[in-house]
Coordinates of C-alpha atoms in Angstrom, one line a residue:
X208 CA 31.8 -65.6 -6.3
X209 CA 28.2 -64.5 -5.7
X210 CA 25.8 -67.6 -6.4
X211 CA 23.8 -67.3 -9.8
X212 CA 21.1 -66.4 -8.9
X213 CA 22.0 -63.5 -6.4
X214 CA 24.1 -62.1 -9.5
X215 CA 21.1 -62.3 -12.0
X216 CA 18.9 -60.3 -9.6
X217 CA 21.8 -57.9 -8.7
X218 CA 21.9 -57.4 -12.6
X219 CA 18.0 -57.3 -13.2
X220 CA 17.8 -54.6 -10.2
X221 CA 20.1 -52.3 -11.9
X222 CA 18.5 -52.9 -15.6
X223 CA 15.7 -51.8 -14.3
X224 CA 16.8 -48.4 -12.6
X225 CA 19.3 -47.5 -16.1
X226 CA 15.7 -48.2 -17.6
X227 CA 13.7 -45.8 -15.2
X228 CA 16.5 -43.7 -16.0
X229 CA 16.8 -43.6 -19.4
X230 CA 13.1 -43.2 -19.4
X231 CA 13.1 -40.3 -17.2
X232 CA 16.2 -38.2 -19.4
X233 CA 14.0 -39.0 -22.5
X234 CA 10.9 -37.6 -21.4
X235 CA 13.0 -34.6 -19.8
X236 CA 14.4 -33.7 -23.4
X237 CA 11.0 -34.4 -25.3
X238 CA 9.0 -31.9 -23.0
X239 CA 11.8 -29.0 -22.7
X240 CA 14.4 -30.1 -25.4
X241 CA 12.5 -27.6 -27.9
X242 CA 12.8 -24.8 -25.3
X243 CA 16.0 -25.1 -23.5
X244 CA 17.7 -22.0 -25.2
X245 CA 14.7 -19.9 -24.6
X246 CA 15.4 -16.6 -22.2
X247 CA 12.8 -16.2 -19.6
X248 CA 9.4 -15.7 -21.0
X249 CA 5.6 -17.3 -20.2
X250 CA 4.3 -17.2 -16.7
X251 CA 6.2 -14.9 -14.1
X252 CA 8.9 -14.3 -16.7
X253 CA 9.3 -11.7 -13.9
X254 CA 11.0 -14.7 -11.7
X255 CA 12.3 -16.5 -13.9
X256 CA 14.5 -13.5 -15.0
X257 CA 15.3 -12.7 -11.7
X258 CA 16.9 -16.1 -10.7
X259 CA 18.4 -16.1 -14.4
X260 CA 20.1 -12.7 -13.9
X261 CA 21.6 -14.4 -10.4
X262 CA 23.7 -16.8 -12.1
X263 CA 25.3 -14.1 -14.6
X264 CA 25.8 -12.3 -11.5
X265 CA 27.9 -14.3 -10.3
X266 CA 29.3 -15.0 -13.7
X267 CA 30.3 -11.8 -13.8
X268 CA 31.5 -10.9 -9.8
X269 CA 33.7 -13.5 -9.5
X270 CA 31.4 -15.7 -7.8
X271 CA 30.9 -13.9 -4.6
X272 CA 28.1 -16.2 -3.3
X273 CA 28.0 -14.3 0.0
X274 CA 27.0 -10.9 -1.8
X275 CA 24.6 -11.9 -4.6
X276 CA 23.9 -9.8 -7.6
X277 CA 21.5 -9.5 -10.5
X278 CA 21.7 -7.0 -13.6
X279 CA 19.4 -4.4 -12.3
X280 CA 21.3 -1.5 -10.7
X281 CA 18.4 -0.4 -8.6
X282 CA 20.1 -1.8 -5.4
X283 CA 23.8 -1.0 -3.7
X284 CA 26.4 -2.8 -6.3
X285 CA 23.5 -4.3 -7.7
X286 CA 23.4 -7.1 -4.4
X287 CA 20.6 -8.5 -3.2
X288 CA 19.1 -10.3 -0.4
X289 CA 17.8 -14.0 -1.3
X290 CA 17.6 -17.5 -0.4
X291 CA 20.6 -19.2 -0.8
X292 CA 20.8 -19.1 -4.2
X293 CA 22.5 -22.2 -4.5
X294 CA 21.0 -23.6 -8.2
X295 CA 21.8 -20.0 -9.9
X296 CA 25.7 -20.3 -8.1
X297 CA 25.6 -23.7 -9.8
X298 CA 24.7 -22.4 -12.9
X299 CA 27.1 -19.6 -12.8
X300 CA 29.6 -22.0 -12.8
X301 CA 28.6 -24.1 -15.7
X302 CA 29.0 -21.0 -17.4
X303 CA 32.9 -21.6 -16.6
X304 CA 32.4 -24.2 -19.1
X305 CA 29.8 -23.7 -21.9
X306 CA 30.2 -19.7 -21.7
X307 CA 28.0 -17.2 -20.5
X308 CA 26.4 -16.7 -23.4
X309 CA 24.5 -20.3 -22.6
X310 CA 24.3 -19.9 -18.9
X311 CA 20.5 -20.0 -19.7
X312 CA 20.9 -23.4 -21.8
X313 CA 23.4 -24.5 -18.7
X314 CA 20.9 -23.1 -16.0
X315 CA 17.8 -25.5 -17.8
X316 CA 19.7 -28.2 -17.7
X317 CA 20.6 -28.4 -13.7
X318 CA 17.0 -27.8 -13.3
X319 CA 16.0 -30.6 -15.1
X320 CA 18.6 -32.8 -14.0
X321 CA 17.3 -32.2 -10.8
X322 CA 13.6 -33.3 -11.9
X323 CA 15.3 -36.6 -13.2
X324 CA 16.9 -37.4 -10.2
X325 CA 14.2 -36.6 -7.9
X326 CA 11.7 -39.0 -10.5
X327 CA 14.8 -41.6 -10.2
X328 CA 14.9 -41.9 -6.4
X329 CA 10.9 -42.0 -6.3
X330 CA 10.9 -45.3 -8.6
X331 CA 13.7 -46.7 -6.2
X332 CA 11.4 -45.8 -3.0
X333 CA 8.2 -47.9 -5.4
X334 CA 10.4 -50.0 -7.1
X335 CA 12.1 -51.2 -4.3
X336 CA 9.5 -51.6 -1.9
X337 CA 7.0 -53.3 -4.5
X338 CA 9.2 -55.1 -6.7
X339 CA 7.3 -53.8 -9.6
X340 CA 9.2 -51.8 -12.0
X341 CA 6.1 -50.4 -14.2
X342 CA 4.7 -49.1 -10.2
X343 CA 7.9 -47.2 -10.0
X344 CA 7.0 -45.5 -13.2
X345 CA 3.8 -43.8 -11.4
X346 CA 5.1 -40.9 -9.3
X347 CA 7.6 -39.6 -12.4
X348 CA 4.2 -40.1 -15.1
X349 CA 2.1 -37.8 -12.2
X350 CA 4.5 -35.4 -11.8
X351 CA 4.8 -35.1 -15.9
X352 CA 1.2 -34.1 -16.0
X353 CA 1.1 -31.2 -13.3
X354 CA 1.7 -28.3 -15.8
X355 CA 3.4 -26.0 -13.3
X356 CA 5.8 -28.6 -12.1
X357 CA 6.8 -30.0 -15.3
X358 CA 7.0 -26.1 -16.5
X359 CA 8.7 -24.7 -13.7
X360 CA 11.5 -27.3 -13.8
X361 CA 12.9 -26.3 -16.4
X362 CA 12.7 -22.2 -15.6
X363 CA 15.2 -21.6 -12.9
X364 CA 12.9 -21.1 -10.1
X365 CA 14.0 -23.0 -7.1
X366 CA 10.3 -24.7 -5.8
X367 CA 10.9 -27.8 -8.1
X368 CA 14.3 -28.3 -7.6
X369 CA 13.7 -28.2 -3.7
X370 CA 10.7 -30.7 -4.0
X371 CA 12.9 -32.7 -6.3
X372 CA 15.5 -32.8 -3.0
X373 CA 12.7 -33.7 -0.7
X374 CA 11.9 -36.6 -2.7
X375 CA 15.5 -38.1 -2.5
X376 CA 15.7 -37.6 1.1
X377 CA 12.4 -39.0 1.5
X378 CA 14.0 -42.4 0.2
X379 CA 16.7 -42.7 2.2
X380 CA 14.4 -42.3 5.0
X381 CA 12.5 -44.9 4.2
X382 CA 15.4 -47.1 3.5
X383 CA 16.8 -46.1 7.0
X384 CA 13.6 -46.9 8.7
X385 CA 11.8 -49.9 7.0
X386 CA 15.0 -51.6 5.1
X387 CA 18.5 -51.5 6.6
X388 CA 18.1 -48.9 9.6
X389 CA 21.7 -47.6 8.7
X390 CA 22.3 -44.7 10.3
X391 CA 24.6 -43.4 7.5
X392 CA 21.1 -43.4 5.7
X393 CA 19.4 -41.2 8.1
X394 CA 22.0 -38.7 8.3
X395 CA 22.3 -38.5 4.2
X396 CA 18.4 -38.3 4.6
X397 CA 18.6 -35.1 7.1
X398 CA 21.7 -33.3 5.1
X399 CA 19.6 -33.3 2.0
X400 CA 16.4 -32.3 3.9
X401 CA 18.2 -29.8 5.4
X402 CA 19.6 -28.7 1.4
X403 CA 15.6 -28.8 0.3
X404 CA 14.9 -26.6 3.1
X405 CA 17.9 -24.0 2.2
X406 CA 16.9 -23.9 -1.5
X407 CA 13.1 -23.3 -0.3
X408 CA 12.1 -22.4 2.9
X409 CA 9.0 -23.6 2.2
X410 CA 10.2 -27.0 1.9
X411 CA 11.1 -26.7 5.5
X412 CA 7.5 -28.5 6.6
X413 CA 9.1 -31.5 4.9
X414 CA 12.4 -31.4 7.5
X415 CA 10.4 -30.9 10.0
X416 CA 8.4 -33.4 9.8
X417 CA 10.8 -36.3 8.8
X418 CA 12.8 -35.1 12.1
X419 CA 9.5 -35.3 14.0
X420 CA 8.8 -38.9 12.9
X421 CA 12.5 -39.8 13.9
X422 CA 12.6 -38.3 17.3
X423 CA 9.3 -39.6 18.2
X424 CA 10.2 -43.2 16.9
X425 CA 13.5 -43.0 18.6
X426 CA 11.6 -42.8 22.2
X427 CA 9.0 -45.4 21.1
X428 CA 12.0 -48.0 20.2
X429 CA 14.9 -47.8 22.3
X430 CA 16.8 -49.6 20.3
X431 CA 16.1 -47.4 17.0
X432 CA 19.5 -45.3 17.6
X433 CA 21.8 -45.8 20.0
X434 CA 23.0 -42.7 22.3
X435 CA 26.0 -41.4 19.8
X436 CA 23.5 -41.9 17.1
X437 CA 21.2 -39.8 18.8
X438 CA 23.5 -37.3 19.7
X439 CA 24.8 -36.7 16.0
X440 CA 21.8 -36.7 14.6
X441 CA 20.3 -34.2 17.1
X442 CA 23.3 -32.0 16.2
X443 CA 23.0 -32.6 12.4
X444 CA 19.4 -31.0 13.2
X445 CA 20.6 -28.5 15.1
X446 CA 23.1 -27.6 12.5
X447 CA 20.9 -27.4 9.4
X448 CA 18.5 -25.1 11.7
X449 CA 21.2 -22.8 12.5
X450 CA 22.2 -22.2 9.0
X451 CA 18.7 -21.8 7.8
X452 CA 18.2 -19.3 10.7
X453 CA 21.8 -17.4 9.6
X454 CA 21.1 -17.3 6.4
X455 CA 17.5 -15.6 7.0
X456 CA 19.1 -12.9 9.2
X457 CA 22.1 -12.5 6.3
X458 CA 18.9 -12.5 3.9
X459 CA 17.5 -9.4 6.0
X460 CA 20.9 -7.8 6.0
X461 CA 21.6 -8.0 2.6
X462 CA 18.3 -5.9 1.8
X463 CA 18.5 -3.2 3.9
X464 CA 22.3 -2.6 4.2
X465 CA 22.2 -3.0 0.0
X466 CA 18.6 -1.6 0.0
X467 CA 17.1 -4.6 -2.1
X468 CA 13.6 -5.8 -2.1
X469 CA 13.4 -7.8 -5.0
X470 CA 13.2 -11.2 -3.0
X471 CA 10.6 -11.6 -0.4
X472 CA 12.0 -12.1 2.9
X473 CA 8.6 -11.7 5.4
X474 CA 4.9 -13.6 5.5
X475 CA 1.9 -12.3 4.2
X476 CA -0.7 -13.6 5.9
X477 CA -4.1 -14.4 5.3
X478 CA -5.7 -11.7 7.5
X479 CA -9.3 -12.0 7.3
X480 CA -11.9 -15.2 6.1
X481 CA -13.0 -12.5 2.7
X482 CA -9.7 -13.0 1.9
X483 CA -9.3 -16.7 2.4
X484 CA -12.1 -16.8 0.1
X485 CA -11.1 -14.8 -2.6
X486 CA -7.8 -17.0 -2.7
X487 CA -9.9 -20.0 -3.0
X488 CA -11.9 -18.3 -6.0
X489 CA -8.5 -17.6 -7.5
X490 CA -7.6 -21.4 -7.3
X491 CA -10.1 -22.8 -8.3
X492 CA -10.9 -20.6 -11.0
X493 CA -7.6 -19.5 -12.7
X494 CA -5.1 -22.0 -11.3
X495 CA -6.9 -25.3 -10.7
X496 CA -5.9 -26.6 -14.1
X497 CA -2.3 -25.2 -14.5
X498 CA -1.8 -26.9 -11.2
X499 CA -2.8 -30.5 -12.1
X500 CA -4.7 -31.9 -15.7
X501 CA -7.6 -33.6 -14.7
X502 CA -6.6 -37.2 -14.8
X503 CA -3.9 -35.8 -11.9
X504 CA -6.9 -34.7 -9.9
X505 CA -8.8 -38.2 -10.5
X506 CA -5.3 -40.1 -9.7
X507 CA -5.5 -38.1 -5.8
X508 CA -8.8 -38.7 -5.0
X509 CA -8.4 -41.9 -6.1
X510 CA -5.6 -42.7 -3.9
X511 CA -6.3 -40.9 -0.6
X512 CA -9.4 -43.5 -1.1
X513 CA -7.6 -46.4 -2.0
X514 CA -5.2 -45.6 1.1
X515 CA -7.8 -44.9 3.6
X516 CA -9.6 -48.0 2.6
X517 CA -6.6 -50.1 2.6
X518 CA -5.9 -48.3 6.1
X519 CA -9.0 -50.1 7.6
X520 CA -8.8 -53.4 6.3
X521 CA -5.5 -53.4 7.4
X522 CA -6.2 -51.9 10.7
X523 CA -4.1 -55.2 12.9
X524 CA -0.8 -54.1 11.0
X525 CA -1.2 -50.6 11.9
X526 CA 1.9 -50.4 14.1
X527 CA 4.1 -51.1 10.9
X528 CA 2.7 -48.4 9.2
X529 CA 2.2 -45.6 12.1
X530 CA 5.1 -43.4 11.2
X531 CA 3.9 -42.9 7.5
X532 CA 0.5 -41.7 9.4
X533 CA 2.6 -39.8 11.8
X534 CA 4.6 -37.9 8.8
X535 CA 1.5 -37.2 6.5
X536 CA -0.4 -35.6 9.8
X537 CA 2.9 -33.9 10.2
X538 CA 3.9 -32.8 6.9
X539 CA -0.5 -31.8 6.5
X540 CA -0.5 -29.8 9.6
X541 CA 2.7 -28.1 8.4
X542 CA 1.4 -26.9 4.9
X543 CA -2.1 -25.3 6.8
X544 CA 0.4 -23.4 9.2
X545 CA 2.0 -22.1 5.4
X546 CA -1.0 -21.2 4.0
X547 CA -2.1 -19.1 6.8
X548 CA 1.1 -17.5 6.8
X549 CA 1.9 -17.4 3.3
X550 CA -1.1 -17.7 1.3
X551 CA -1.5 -14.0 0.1
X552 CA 0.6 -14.9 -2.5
X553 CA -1.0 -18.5 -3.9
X554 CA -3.3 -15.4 -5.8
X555 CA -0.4 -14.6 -8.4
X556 CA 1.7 -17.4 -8.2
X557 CA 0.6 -20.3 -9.1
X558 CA 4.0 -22.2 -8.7
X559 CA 4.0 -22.0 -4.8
X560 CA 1.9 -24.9 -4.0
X561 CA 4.8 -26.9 -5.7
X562 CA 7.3 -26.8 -2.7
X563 CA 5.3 -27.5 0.5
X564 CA 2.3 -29.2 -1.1
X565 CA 3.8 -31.4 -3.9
X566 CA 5.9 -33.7 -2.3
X567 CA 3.2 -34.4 0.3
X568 CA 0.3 -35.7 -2.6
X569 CA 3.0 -37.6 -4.2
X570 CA 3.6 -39.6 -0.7
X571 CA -0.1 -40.3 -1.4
X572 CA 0.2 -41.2 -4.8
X573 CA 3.4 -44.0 -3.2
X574 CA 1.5 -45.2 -0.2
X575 CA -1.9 -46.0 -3.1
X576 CA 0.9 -48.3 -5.0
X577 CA 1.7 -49.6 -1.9
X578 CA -1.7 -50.9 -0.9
X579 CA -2.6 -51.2 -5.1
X580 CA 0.2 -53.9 -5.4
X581 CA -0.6 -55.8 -2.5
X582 CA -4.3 -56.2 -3.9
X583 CA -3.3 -57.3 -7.6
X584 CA -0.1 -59.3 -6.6
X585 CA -3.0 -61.6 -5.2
X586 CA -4.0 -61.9 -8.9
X587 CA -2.9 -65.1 -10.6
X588 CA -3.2 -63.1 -14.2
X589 CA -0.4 -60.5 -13.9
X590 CA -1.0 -59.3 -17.8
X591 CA -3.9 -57.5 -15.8
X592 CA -1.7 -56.0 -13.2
X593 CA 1.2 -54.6 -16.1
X594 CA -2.1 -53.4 -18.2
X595 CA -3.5 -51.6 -14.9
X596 CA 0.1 -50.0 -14.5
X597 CA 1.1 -49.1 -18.4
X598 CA -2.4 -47.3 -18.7
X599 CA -1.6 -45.2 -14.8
X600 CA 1.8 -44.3 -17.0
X601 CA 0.9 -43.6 -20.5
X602 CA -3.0 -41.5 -19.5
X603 CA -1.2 -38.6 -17.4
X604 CA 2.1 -39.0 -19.6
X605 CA -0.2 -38.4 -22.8
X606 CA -2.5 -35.6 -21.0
X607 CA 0.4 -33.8 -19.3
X608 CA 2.1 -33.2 -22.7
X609 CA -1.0 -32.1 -24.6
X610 CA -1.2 -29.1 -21.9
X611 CA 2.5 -28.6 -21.7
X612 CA 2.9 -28.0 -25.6
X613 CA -0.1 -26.0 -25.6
X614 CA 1.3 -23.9 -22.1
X615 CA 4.7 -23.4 -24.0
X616 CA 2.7 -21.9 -27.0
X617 CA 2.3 -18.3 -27.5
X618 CA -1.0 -17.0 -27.3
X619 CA -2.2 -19.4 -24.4
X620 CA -5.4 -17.7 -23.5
X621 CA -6.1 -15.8 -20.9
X622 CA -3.0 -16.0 -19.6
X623 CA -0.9 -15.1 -22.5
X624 CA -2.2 -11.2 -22.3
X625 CA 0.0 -10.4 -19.2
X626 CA 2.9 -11.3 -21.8
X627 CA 5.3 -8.3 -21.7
X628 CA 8.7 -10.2 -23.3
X629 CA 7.5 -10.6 -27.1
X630 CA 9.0 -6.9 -27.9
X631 CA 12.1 -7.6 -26.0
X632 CA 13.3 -10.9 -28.0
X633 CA 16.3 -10.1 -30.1
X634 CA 17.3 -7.0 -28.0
X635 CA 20.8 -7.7 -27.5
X636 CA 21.5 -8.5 -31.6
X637 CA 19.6 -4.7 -32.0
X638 CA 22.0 -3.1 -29.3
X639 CA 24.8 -4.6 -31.1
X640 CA 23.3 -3.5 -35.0
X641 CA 23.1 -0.1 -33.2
X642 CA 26.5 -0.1 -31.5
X643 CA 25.9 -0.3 -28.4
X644 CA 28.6 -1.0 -26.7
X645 CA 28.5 -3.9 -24.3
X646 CA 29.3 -2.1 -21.6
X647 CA 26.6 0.5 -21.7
X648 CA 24.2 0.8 -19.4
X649 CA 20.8 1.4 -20.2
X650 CA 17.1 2.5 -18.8
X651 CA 14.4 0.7 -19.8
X652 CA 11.5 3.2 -19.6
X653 CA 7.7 1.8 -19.3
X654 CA 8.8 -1.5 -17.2
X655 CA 8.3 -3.2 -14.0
X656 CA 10.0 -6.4 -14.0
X657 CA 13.5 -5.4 -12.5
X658 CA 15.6 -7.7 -14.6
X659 CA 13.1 -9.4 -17.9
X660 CA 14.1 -6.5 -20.3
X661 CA 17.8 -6.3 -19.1
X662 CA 18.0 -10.2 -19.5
X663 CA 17.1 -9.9 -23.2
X664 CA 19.2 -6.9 -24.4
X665 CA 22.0 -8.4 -22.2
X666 CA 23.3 -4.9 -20.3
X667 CA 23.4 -3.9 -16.8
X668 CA 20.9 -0.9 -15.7
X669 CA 17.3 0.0 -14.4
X670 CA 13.6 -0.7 -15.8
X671 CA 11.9 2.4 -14.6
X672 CA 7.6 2.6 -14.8
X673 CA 6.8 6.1 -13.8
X674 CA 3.5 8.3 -14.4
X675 CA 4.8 9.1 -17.9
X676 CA 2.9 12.1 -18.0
X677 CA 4.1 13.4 -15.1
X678 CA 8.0 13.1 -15.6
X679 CA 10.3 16.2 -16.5
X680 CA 13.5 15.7 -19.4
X681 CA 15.2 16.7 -16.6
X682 CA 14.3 14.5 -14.4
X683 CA 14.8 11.4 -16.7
X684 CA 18.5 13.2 -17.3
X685 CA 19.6 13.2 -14.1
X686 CA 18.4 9.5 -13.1
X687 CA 20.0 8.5 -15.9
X688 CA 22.8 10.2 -15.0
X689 CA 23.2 9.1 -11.5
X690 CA 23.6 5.7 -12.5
X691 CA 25.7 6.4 -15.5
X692 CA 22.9 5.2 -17.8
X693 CA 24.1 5.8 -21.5
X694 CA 21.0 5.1 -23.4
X695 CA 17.1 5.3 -23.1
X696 CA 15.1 1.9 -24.3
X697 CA 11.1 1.5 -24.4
X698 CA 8.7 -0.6 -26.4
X699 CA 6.7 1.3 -29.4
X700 CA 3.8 1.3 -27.3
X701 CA 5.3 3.5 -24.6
X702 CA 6.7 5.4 -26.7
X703 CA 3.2 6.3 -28.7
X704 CA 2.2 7.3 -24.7
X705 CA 5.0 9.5 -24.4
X706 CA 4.2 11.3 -28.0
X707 CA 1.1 11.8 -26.8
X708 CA 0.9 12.6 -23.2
X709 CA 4.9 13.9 -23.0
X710 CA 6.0 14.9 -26.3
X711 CA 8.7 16.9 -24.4
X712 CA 10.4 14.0 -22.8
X713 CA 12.5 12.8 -25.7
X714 CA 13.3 16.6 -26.8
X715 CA 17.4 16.0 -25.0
X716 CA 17.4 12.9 -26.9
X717 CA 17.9 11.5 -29.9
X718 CA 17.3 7.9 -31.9
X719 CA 19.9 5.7 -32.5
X720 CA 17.7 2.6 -33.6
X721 CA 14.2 1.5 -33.8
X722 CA 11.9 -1.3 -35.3
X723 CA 8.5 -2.0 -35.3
X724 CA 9.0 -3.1 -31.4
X725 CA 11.7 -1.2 -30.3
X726 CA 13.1 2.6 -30.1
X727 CA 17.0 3.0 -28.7
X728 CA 17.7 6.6 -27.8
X729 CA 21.0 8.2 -26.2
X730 CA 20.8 11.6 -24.7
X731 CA 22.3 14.5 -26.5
X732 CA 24.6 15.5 -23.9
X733 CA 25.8 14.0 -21.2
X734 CA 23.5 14.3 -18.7
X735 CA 24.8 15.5 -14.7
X736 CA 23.8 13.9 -11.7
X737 CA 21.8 15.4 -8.9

């Protein structure tokens, strides 16, 4: 039998992660509960519908994970080069057992799972290492008050989920190196750095740099791994790189033997400093507060200077404490190579700062707890320390779920203009009212998100955004035709535009159904293919 008091720690330990747990499931459901049978709407609905439309793919194809497929018809067999879409293949298959009717509910849920588990394994790296369960708390209460990661994690885009990985492998590395130095550690560490990497390239900088730290430790201290250690872990790392590399070549294939571009599969560099510029205007102007609310903003500079000053008082121990300088160098150096390459794109989407950037301010957030509880465990009043601790949890709890309710609200000025899904909700009950059947396929006429308006009226076919002026009955006929398209959908607006600009256009047509929102037409004959 264990002694006492080894069994009332043992028991205390795990109290306190079922607590961080509970705690983490509870403020999952109170943020995104109200939304979790929501379809894809809100920032980049576009996206969201996209990775949404993966999992019924699969739902409905039999789970081919090698030959992925969304609801727009655009491509060959509707397939589609992409990342491995491991979370929507996931959520395909929850559909096995809640239905597909509530893969969207199902596909929520993983994500969010995913938060929780990557907020649990952060309070066992701070918990852990500090002792202090209210310290643990930190990184999940930060995390809750950065609008796009606490909004993304719950709308089937993979950046969160991937970050979420990072941060479990992240503490078995740590427990690897400065707790037990098993090696089963370090390999669990790699396999699910290599996973965060699959799910997001981006996340990539991340394995990288963890290997980097390893490999250069390894030569500094002989003793670290011992020759078949070093062996399989070099071909661990070797294996995850070769996947990632087969899977980008099968990525490539995929889109131009099936000819899909729907998922980016190249850089976009920045090109010249004008541009770099205008990026940072776009940042700092428009995305700046969706990124982080401002007590998250106070919280990192806060910390970089608690750590930096804690660095040089420290300065005698700094062999202890060289790898974690080693990794953030690494893991810095690697998201400046990403924003050179991929920064284009930080002017439209705000959520990709969330892969390769995240994880690396949260390490600063963990290494500021560090130094913080070594300065007030010196305190003999520890009411002071629990006070300093329940007010860094409950101010960015408090401030990230004020701008969370009001980013889940329709309007949310400015950004609720760009809103295209408000005359799409309810599609699939009006394609059902107006017998429709099920297995129609449909053009949605006026669109440009390839799956957002086919997610909602729940059918297989095309969105379509031509010069509406410019486009001949008989050319709408035969499109349709050539991809068996049975009826003709567009908002009221668009079809006010065609009354006026191309009253001809719905001549071969006529209306089945419409609404204030919504007109369904079906061509009058059958129309023939080129």
């Amino acid at each position: 039998m264990w002694p006492n008091s080894r069994l009332k720690a043992y028991l205390a330990e795990h109290n306190y992660r079922y607590s961080a747990l509970l705690f983490f499931v509870t403020a999952a459901l109170v943020l995104y509960g109200p939304y979790l049978n929501r379809l894809p709407w809100g920032f980049h609905d576009w996206a969201q519908s996209d990775r949404l439309s993966l999992a019924l793919g699969f739902y409905d194809y039999n789970f081919d994970f090698f030959h992925p497929r969304t609801l727009a018809l655009n491509t060959v067999d509707s397939v589609t080069g992409v990342e491995p879409p491991i979370q929507a293949y996931l959520a395909g298959l929850l559909g096995l057992l809640v239905g597909r009717s509530n893969i969207t509910v199902a596909f929520r849920c993983l994500d969010l799972a995913m938060m929780v588990v990557g907020f649990y394994f952060l309070f066992r790296l701070v918990f852990e290492s500090t002792g202090s369960f209210l310290a643990g708390l930190v990184p999940a209460a930060f995390l809750l008050a950065s609008p796009i990661f606490i909004y993304y994690s719950g709308t089937y885009t993979p950046d969160p989920f991937s970050a979420s990985l990072v941060f479990v492998a992240a503490y078995y590395y740590w427990r690897f190196y400065y707790r037990e130095r098993r090696f089963q550690h370090l390999q669990l560490a790699t396999a699910i750095a290599g996973l965060a990497m699959l799910v997001k390239i981006l996340s990539g900088v991340y394995f990288l740099a963890f290997t980097g730290v390893v490999l250069i430790a390894s030569y500094l201290i002989p003793t670290l791994l011992s020759l078949r250690q070093k062996l399989l872990f070099f071909g661990l790392v070797g294996m995850v790189m070769l996947l990632q590399l087969a899977y980008i070549l099968y990525h490539q294939h995929l889109n131009v033997a099936y000819g899909s571009g729907l998922f980016l599969a190249t850089a976009l560099p920045i090109k010249t400093m004008a541009e770099h510029e205008a990026i940072w205007s776009k940042m700092r102007t428009t995305w700046s507060l969706e990124y982080f609310t401002p007590v998250d903003y106070y919280y990192l500079k806060a910390s970089l200077g608690l750590v930096l000053v804690y660095a040089l008082l420290r300065w005698r121990t700094a062999v202890t404490y060289l790898p974690l300088v080693l990794l953030g160098g690494l893991c810095a150096s690697g998201v400046v190579v990403l924003y050179a390459l991929m920064g284009s794109q930080l002017m439209v989407h705000d959520y990709y700062i969330i892969a390769p950037l995240m994880p690396l301010l949260v390490f600063i957030l963990v290494g500021a707890l560090w130094a913080l509880q070594a300065i007030l465990s010196q305190r003999r009043s520890k009411w002071i320390v629990k006070l300093v601790f329940v007010l860094a949890i409950g101010v960015p709890l408090v401030a990230g779920a004020k701008h969370h309710y009001a980013r889940m609200t329709d309007p949310y000025k400015p950004h609720s203009d760009s809103y295209v899904y408000r005359w799409m909700v309810g599609g699939e009950q009006k394609l059902r009212a107006a017998g429709v059947p099920s297995s129609a396929f449909i053009l949605v006429l006026g669109e440009s998100a390839p799956n957002l308006s086919l997610v909602y009226f729940n059918r297989r076919g095309i969105t379509w955004n031509p010069n509406l002026d410019k486009v001949s009955p008989d050319t709408l006929l035969r499109t349709m035709a050539g991809r068996r398209l049975s009826y003709l959908i567009m908002r009221k607006e668009i079809e006010e535009q065609v009354q006026r600009e191309n009253p001809a256009l719905l001549v071969p047509f006529r209306l089945v159904s419409q609404d204030d929102k919504c007109y369904i037409f079906k061509p009058l004959r059958q129309p023939i293919a080129w």
